[in-house]
CSV table of C-alpha atoms in Angstrom, one decimal:
chain,number,residue,atom,x,y,z
A,18,MET,CA,18.9,-8.9,13.7
A,19,ASP,CA,16.1,-10.6,15.2
A,20,LEU,CA,12.9,-9.6,17.2
A,21,ALA,CA,11.1,-11.8,19.4
A,22,PHE,CA,7.4,-11.9,20.5
A,23,PRO,CA,4.6,-14.3,21.4
A,24,VAL,CA,3.1,-16.5,18.3
A,25,ALA,CA,-0.4,-16.6,18.3
A,26,THR,CA,-2.5,-19.6,17.8
A,27,LEU,CA,-4.7,-20.7,15.5
A,28,PRO,CA,-7.5,-22.4,17.1
A,29,ILE,CA,-9.0,-25.5,15.4
A,30,LEU,CA,-12.8,-25.7,14.5
A,31,ARG,CA,-14.4,-29.0,13.6
A,32,ARG,CA,-13.1,-29.8,10.3
A,33,GLY,CA,-11.7,-26.3,9.3
A,34,PHE,CA,-10.3,-23.5,10.9
A,35,PHE,CA,-9.8,-20.0,10.7
A,36,THR,CA,-7.3,-17.1,11.5
A,37,PRO,CA,-8.7,-15.4,14.4
A,38,SER,CA,-8.4,-11.2,15.0
A,39,LEU,CA,-5.7,-10.5,16.8
A,40,VAL,CA,-7.8,-8.5,19.4
A,41,LEU,CA,-8.6,-9.5,23.0
A,42,GLY,CA,-11.5,-8.8,25.2
A,43,VAL,CA,-13.3,-8.1,22.1
A,44,PRO,CA,-17.1,-10.3,22.0
A,45,SER,CA,-17.2,-12.7,19.2
A,46,GLY,CA,-19.5,-15.1,17.9
A,47,THR,CA,-18.7,-19.0,16.8
A,48,LEU,CA,-17.8,-19.3,13.7
A,49,ALA,CA,-19.6,-21.6,11.7
A,50,VAL,CA,-17.2,-23.7,9.2
A,51,THR,CA,-17.8,-24.8,5.7
A,52,PRO,CA,-19.7,-28.7,5.5
A,53,ALA,CA,-16.9,-29.7,2.7
A,54,GLY,CA,-13.9,-28.9,5.2
A,55,GLN,CA,-12.4,-25.9,3.1
A,56,GLY,CA,-11.8,-23.9,5.9
A,57,LEU,CA,-13.4,-20.9,5.2
A,58,PRO,CA,-15.9,-19.0,8.0
A,59,VAL,CA,-19.5,-18.7,6.8
A,60,TRP,CA,-20.3,-16.2,9.4
A,61,GLN,CA,-18.4,-13.1,10.4
A,62,SER,CA,-19.6,-11.5,14.1
A,63,LEU,CA,-19.3,-7.5,14.4
A,64,SER,CA,-19.7,-5.7,17.5
A,65,LEU,CA,-20.4,-2.0,17.5
A,66,GLN,CA,-20.1,0.9,20.4
A,67,VAL,CA,-21.1,4.5,20.5
A,68,LEU,CA,-19.5,6.5,23.5
A,69,ARG,CA,-19.4,9.6,24.7
A,70,GLU,CA,-17.0,11.7,26.7
A,71,GLY,CA,-15.2,8.0,25.6
A,72,GLU,CA,-17.8,6.6,28.2
A,73,PRO,CA,-20.8,4.3,27.7
A,74,THR,CA,-24.0,5.9,28.4
A,75,PRO,CA,-27.7,4.1,28.9
A,76,ASP,CA,-29.1,6.8,26.2
A,77,PRO,CA,-30.7,5.0,23.0
A,78,LYS,CA,-28.1,5.1,19.9
A,79,SER,CA,-28.3,3.9,16.7
A,80,VAL,CA,-25.7,2.8,13.8
A,81,THR,CA,-26.9,2.6,10.0
A,82,LEU,CA,-24.2,0.5,7.6
A,83,PHE,CA,-24.1,1.5,4.0
A,84,VAL,CA,-22.3,-0.4,1.5
A,85,GLY,CA,-20.2,2.0,-0.7
A,86,ASP,CA,-19.5,5.3,1.1
A,87,GLU,CA,-22.5,7.3,0.3
A,88,PRO,CA,-25.6,7.2,2.7
A,89,THR,CA,-28.5,6.6,0.3
A,90,GLY,CA,-31.6,4.1,1.0
A,91,PRO,CA,-30.6,1.6,-1.8
A,92,SER,CA,-27.0,0.9,0.0
A,93,SER,CA,-28.4,0.7,3.4
A,94,PHE,CA,-26.6,-3.4,4.5
A,95,ALA,CA,-27.4,-3.0,8.4
A,96,PHE,CA,-28.9,-1.5,11.7
A,97,PHE,CA,-27.8,-1.5,15.1
A,98,LYS,CA,-29.8,-0.4,18.4
A,99,LEU,CA,-28.1,-0.1,21.3
A,100,GLY,CA,-27.2,1.7,24.7
A,101,ALA,CA,-24.4,1.3,27.2
A,102,GLU,CA,-23.4,-2.1,25.9
A,103,PRO,CA,-21.9,-2.7,22.4
A,104,ALA,CA,-24.7,-4.4,20.2
A,105,VAL,CA,-23.3,-7.6,18.0
A,106,GLN,CA,-24.8,-9.2,14.9
A,107,ARG,CA,-23.5,-12.0,12.3
A,108,PHE,CA,-23.6,-11.3,8.9
A,109,LYS,CA,-22.1,-13.7,5.8
A,110,THR,CA,-18.3,-13.6,5.6
A,111,GLU,CA,-18.5,-12.7,1.4
A,112,LEU,CA,-21.1,-9.5,3.0
A,113,LEU,CA,-18.8,-8.0,5.2
A,114,ARG,CA,-15.8,-7.2,2.8
A,115,GLY,CA,-14.9,-3.5,1.3
A,116,GLN,CA,-15.5,0.2,1.5
A,117,PHE,CA,-18.5,0.7,4.1
A,118,LEU,CA,-20.1,4.0,5.4
A,119,VAL,CA,-20.7,3.9,9.2
A,120,GLN,CA,-23.4,6.5,10.3
A,121,ALA,CA,-24.0,6.8,14.2
A,122,THR,CA,-26.3,9.1,16.5
A,123,ASP,CA,-27.2,9.1,20.1
A,124,ASN,CA,-30.2,10.6,21.1
A,125,GLY,CA,-29.1,12.0,24.4
A,126,SER,CA,-28.5,15.2,25.8
A,127,PRO,CA,-27.4,17.2,23.3
A,128,ARG,CA,-27.9,14.4,20.4
A,129,LEU,CA,-24.9,14.3,18.5
A,130,GLY,CA,-23.8,11.9,15.3
A,131,LEU,CA,-21.2,11.4,12.9
A,132,LEU,CA,-20.0,9.3,9.9
A,133,ARG,CA,-17.2,7.3,9.2
A,134,TRP,CA,-15.8,5.4,6.4
A,135,PRO,CA,-14.3,2.0,7.7
A,136,VAL,CA,-13.0,-1.0,5.2
A,137,PHE,CA,-14.2,-4.2,6.5
A,138,ASP,CA,-12.0,-7.3,6.0
A,139,ALA,CA,-11.4,-10.9,7.6
A,140,SER,CA,-9.9,-9.1,10.9
A,141,THR,CA,-12.9,-6.8,11.3
A,142,SER,CA,-14.6,-7.7,14.5
A,143,ALA,CA,-15.3,-4.6,16.5
A,144,LEU,CA,-15.4,-1.0,15.9
A,145,SER,CA,-15.7,1.8,18.7
A,146,TYR,CA,-16.7,5.5,18.0
A,147,ASN,CA,-16.4,8.6,20.7
A,148,LEU,CA,-19.0,11.1,19.3
A,149,THR,CA,-17.4,13.9,21.6
A,150,GLU,CA,-13.5,13.8,20.9
A,151,GLY,CA,-12.4,15.9,18.5
A,152,ASN,CA,-14.9,17.7,16.4
A,153,GLY,CA,-17.9,15.6,16.4
A,154,GLY,CA,-16.2,11.9,16.9
A,155,GLY,CA,-12.9,10.5,17.5
A,156,LEU,CA,-10.4,7.6,17.9
A,157,VAL,CA,-11.5,5.6,20.9
A,158,THR,CA,-8.2,3.4,22.4
A,159,ARG,CA,-7.4,1.6,25.7
A,160,PRO,CA,-3.8,0.3,27.3
A,161,ALA,CA,-2.4,-2.6,26.1
A,162,THR,CA,1.2,-3.9,26.0
A,163,ILE,CA,3.7,-6.4,24.0
A,164,PRO,CA,6.9,-8.3,24.9
A,165,ILE,CA,9.8,-7.1,23.0
A,166,GLY,CA,13.3,-8.1,22.7
A,167,ALA,CA,16.1,-7.8,20.2
A,168,ARG,CA,19.4,-9.9,19.4
A,169,VAL,CA,22.3,-8.6,17.2
A,170,ASP,CA,24.4,-11.6,16.0
A,171,ASP,CA,22.6,-14.2,18.6
A,172,GLN,CA,23.3,-11.7,21.5
A,173,ARG,CA,20.5,-9.8,23.2
A,174,GLU,CA,20.8,-6.0,22.7
A,175,ILE,CA,19.2,-2.8,23.1
A,176,ARG,CA,16.9,-1.9,20.2
A,177,GLU,CA,14.2,0.4,19.2
A,178,VAL,CA,10.7,-1.2,18.4
A,179,VAL,CA,7.7,0.7,16.8
A,180,VAL,CA,4.3,-1.0,16.9
A,181,VAL,CA,2.0,0.2,14.2
A,182,GLU,CA,-1.8,-0.7,13.9
A,183,ARG,CA,-3.8,-0.7,10.7
A,184,GLN,CA,-7.3,0.5,12.4
A,185,ALA,CA,-10.4,-0.7,11.2
A,186,ASP,CA,-11.3,1.9,8.8
A,187,GLY,CA,-8.0,0.8,6.8
A,188,GLN,CA,-6.0,4.1,8.6
A,189,TRP,CA,-2.3,3.7,9.8
A,190,ARG,CA,-1.4,5.0,13.3
A,191,VAL,CA,1.7,4.2,16.1
A,192,ALA,CA,0.4,2.7,18.7
A,193,GLY,CA,3.7,2.5,20.4
A,194,ALA,CA,7.5,2.9,20.6
A,195,GLY,CA,10.0,2.1,22.8
A,196,SER,CA,13.4,-0.1,23.6
A,197,THR,CA,14.5,-3.6,24.1
A,198,ALA,CA,16.4,-4.4,27.0
A,199,PRO,CA,20.1,-6.4,26.9
A,200,GLU,CA,19.1,-9.6,29.2
A,201,THR,CA,15.1,-10.3,28.8
A,202,LEU,CA,11.8,-9.6,27.2
A,203,VAL,CA,10.7,-6.5,28.3
A,204,ASP,CA,6.8,-5.4,28.1
A,205,LEU,CA,6.3,-2.0,25.4
A,206,GLU,CA,3.2,-0.1,26.6
A,207,LEU,CA,0.6,0.5,23.9
A,208,GLU,CA,-2.5,2.3,23.0
A,209,VAL,CA,-4.8,0.5,20.9
A,210,THR,CA,-8.0,0.5,19.5
A,211,ASP,CA,-10.6,-2.5,19.7
A,212,ALA,CA,-10.5,-4.0,15.9
A,213,GLY,CA,-6.9,-3.0,14.7
A,214,THR,CA,-4.2,-5.5,13.5
A,215,TRP,CA,-0.6,-4.7,15.2
A,216,TYR,CA,2.5,-4.9,13.2
A,217,ALA,CA,6.1,-4.5,15.2
A,218,LEU,CA,9.5,-2.9,13.2
A,219,GLY,CA,12.8,-3.3,14.7
A,220,MET,CA,15.6,-0.5,14.0
A,221,ASP,CA,19.0,-1.1,14.4
A,222,ASP,CA,21.3,1.6,15.7
A,223,TRP,CA,21.8,4.2,12.6
A,224,GLY,CA,24.6,6.3,14.4
A,225,GLU,CA,25.4,9.6,13.6
A,226,VAL,CA,27.2,11.1,10.7
A,227,PHE,CA,30.7,11.8,10.9
A,228,GLU,CA,31.7,15.4,11.9
A,229,ALA,CA,35.2,16.6,12.2
A,230,GLY,CA,36.5,17.1,15.9
A,231,GLN,CA,33.3,15.7,17.4
A,232,ALA,CA,34.1,14.0,20.6
A,233,VAL,CA,32.4,10.7,21.5
A,234,THR,CA,32.5,8.2,23.6
A,235,VAL,CA,32.1,4.3,24.1
A,236,GLY,CA,29.1,2.9,22.4
A,237,HIS,CA,28.6,6.2,20.2
A,238,ARG,CA,28.4,4.7,16.4
A,239,VAL,CA,29.6,6.9,13.7
A,240,ARG,CA,28.1,6.7,10.4
A,241,PRO,CA,30.0,7.7,6.9
A,242,THR,CA,29.0,10.7,4.6
A,243,LEU,CA,28.8,7.8,2.1
A,244,MET,CA,27.0,4.5,3.2
A,245,GLU,CA,28.4,1.5,2.7
A,246,GLY,CA,26.9,-1.0,4.7
A,247,TRP,CA,29.1,-0.4,7.6
A,248,LEU,CA,28.9,2.0,11.0
A,249,TYR,CA,31.9,2.3,13.5
A,250,GLU,CA,31.5,1.9,17.0
A,251,VAL,CA,33.6,3.9,19.4
A,252,THR,CA,35.0,1.7,22.0
A,253,GLN,CA,37.9,4.4,23.2
A,254,ALA,CA,36.8,8.0,23.9
A,255,GLY,CA,38.3,10.8,22.2
A,256,ASN,CA,37.9,12.7,19.3
A,257,LEU,CA,37.2,12.5,15.2
A,258,PRO,CA,40.0,13.7,12.9
A,259,ALA,CA,39.9,17.1,11.1
A,260,SER,CA,38.6,15.1,8.3
A,261,GLU,CA,37.1,11.8,7.2
A,262,PRO,CA,38.9,8.9,7.1
A,263,GLU,CA,39.4,6.2,4.7
A,264,TRP,CA,36.3,3.7,6.1
A,265,TRP,CA,37.1,0.1,6.1
A,266,PRO,CA,34.9,-3.4,6.3
A,267,ILE,CA,35.0,-6.3,9.2
A,268,LEU,CA,38.4,-7.9,8.4
A,269,GLY,CA,39.9,-10.9,10.1
A,270,GLU,CA,39.7,-10.5,13.9
A,271,ASN,CA,38.2,-6.6,13.2
A,272,PRO,CA,40.4,-5.2,15.6
A,273,PRO,CA,39.3,-1.2,16.4
A,274,ARG,CA,41.5,1.3,14.4
A,275,LEU,CA,42.9,5.1,15.6
A,276,ILE,CA,40.5,7.4,14.1
A,277,GLY,CA,42.0,10.6,15.6
A,278,THR,CA,42.1,10.2,19.3
A,279,ALA,CA,39.2,7.6,19.2
A,280,ARG,CA,39.3,4.2,19.0
A,281,LEU,CA,36.3,3.0,16.3
A,282,GLN,CA,35.3,-0.7,15.3
A,283,ALA,CA,33.6,-1.7,12.0
A,284,VAL,CA,29.8,-3.1,12.9
A,285,ARG,CA,27.7,-4.3,10.2
A,286,TYR,CA,24.3,-1.9,9.9
A,287,TYR,CA,21.3,-4.4,9.8
A,288,GLN,CA,17.9,-3.0,8.0
A,289,PRO,CA,14.8,-2.5,9.7
A,290,LEU,CA,13.1,-5.8,10.4
A,291,GLY,CA,9.4,-6.0,10.7
A,292,LEU,CA,6.8,-8.6,12.0
A,293,GLY,CA,3.4,-9.3,12.3
A,294,PRO,CA,0.4,-9.2,12.1
A,295,VAL,CA,1.7,-9.8,16.1
A,296,PRO,CA,-1.1,-10.3,19.3
A,297,VAL,CA,-0.9,-7.6,22.2
A,298,GLU,CA,-2.9,-7.8,25.6
A,299,MET,CA,-5.1,-5.3,26.7
A,300,THR,CA,-4.5,-4.0,30.0
């Protein structure tokens, strides 16, 4: 089983190159390149935004970054002042790595604040926090899409696809799930954060375990109670027998066999396939 997705393009910068964040629509600065042409960015931009009720507001806000997980004076790393627009600063790449603590305050009415513990890496380019979602802070997402498709034995098939996101703080979440189409790529709708990294998982049809006397229809897949790599797809509707049959692998032309009053054909089960990181399009 193969998954079809667009491929991200890597821009070339002077005598070196870097792999950009896959986030679209996020402000970013120009990355300098080492004179020796090693391809390592010297600077990394970080954009910070603080929202109230999921919306930007003009009230003054402040964000302090601390290295590690304690908001103590010696570990203070950077300070951002912002209003309705995100604030962007640049840092030496090697400094923007590992565990940080984010302390954000909004001086509007009523005053609000939050603490978050993100983990920064090369893909961290933007952080956005909503002060009023949940208990004092929450996840801010925006709609996005990704075109998906699946092939089984070189034929387009309908299969389930799940897109998961690794957030800027290192936590994982499901960004969206849906099914492919038999003839063309389809757009899967997602809810993503500004600074995530996304991975797609394609799942083959796992079928349903054998059940004596069960009525089955064409396209239904039956899974033996002792799975050995083969599933059995119904080619003629009917009822399964009172006892589980002796199952068989794909042999020769692989003709369907009469099982109870239904006919079943052996098919291969493909383990889940993962791709990523994959780009998404903000909408």
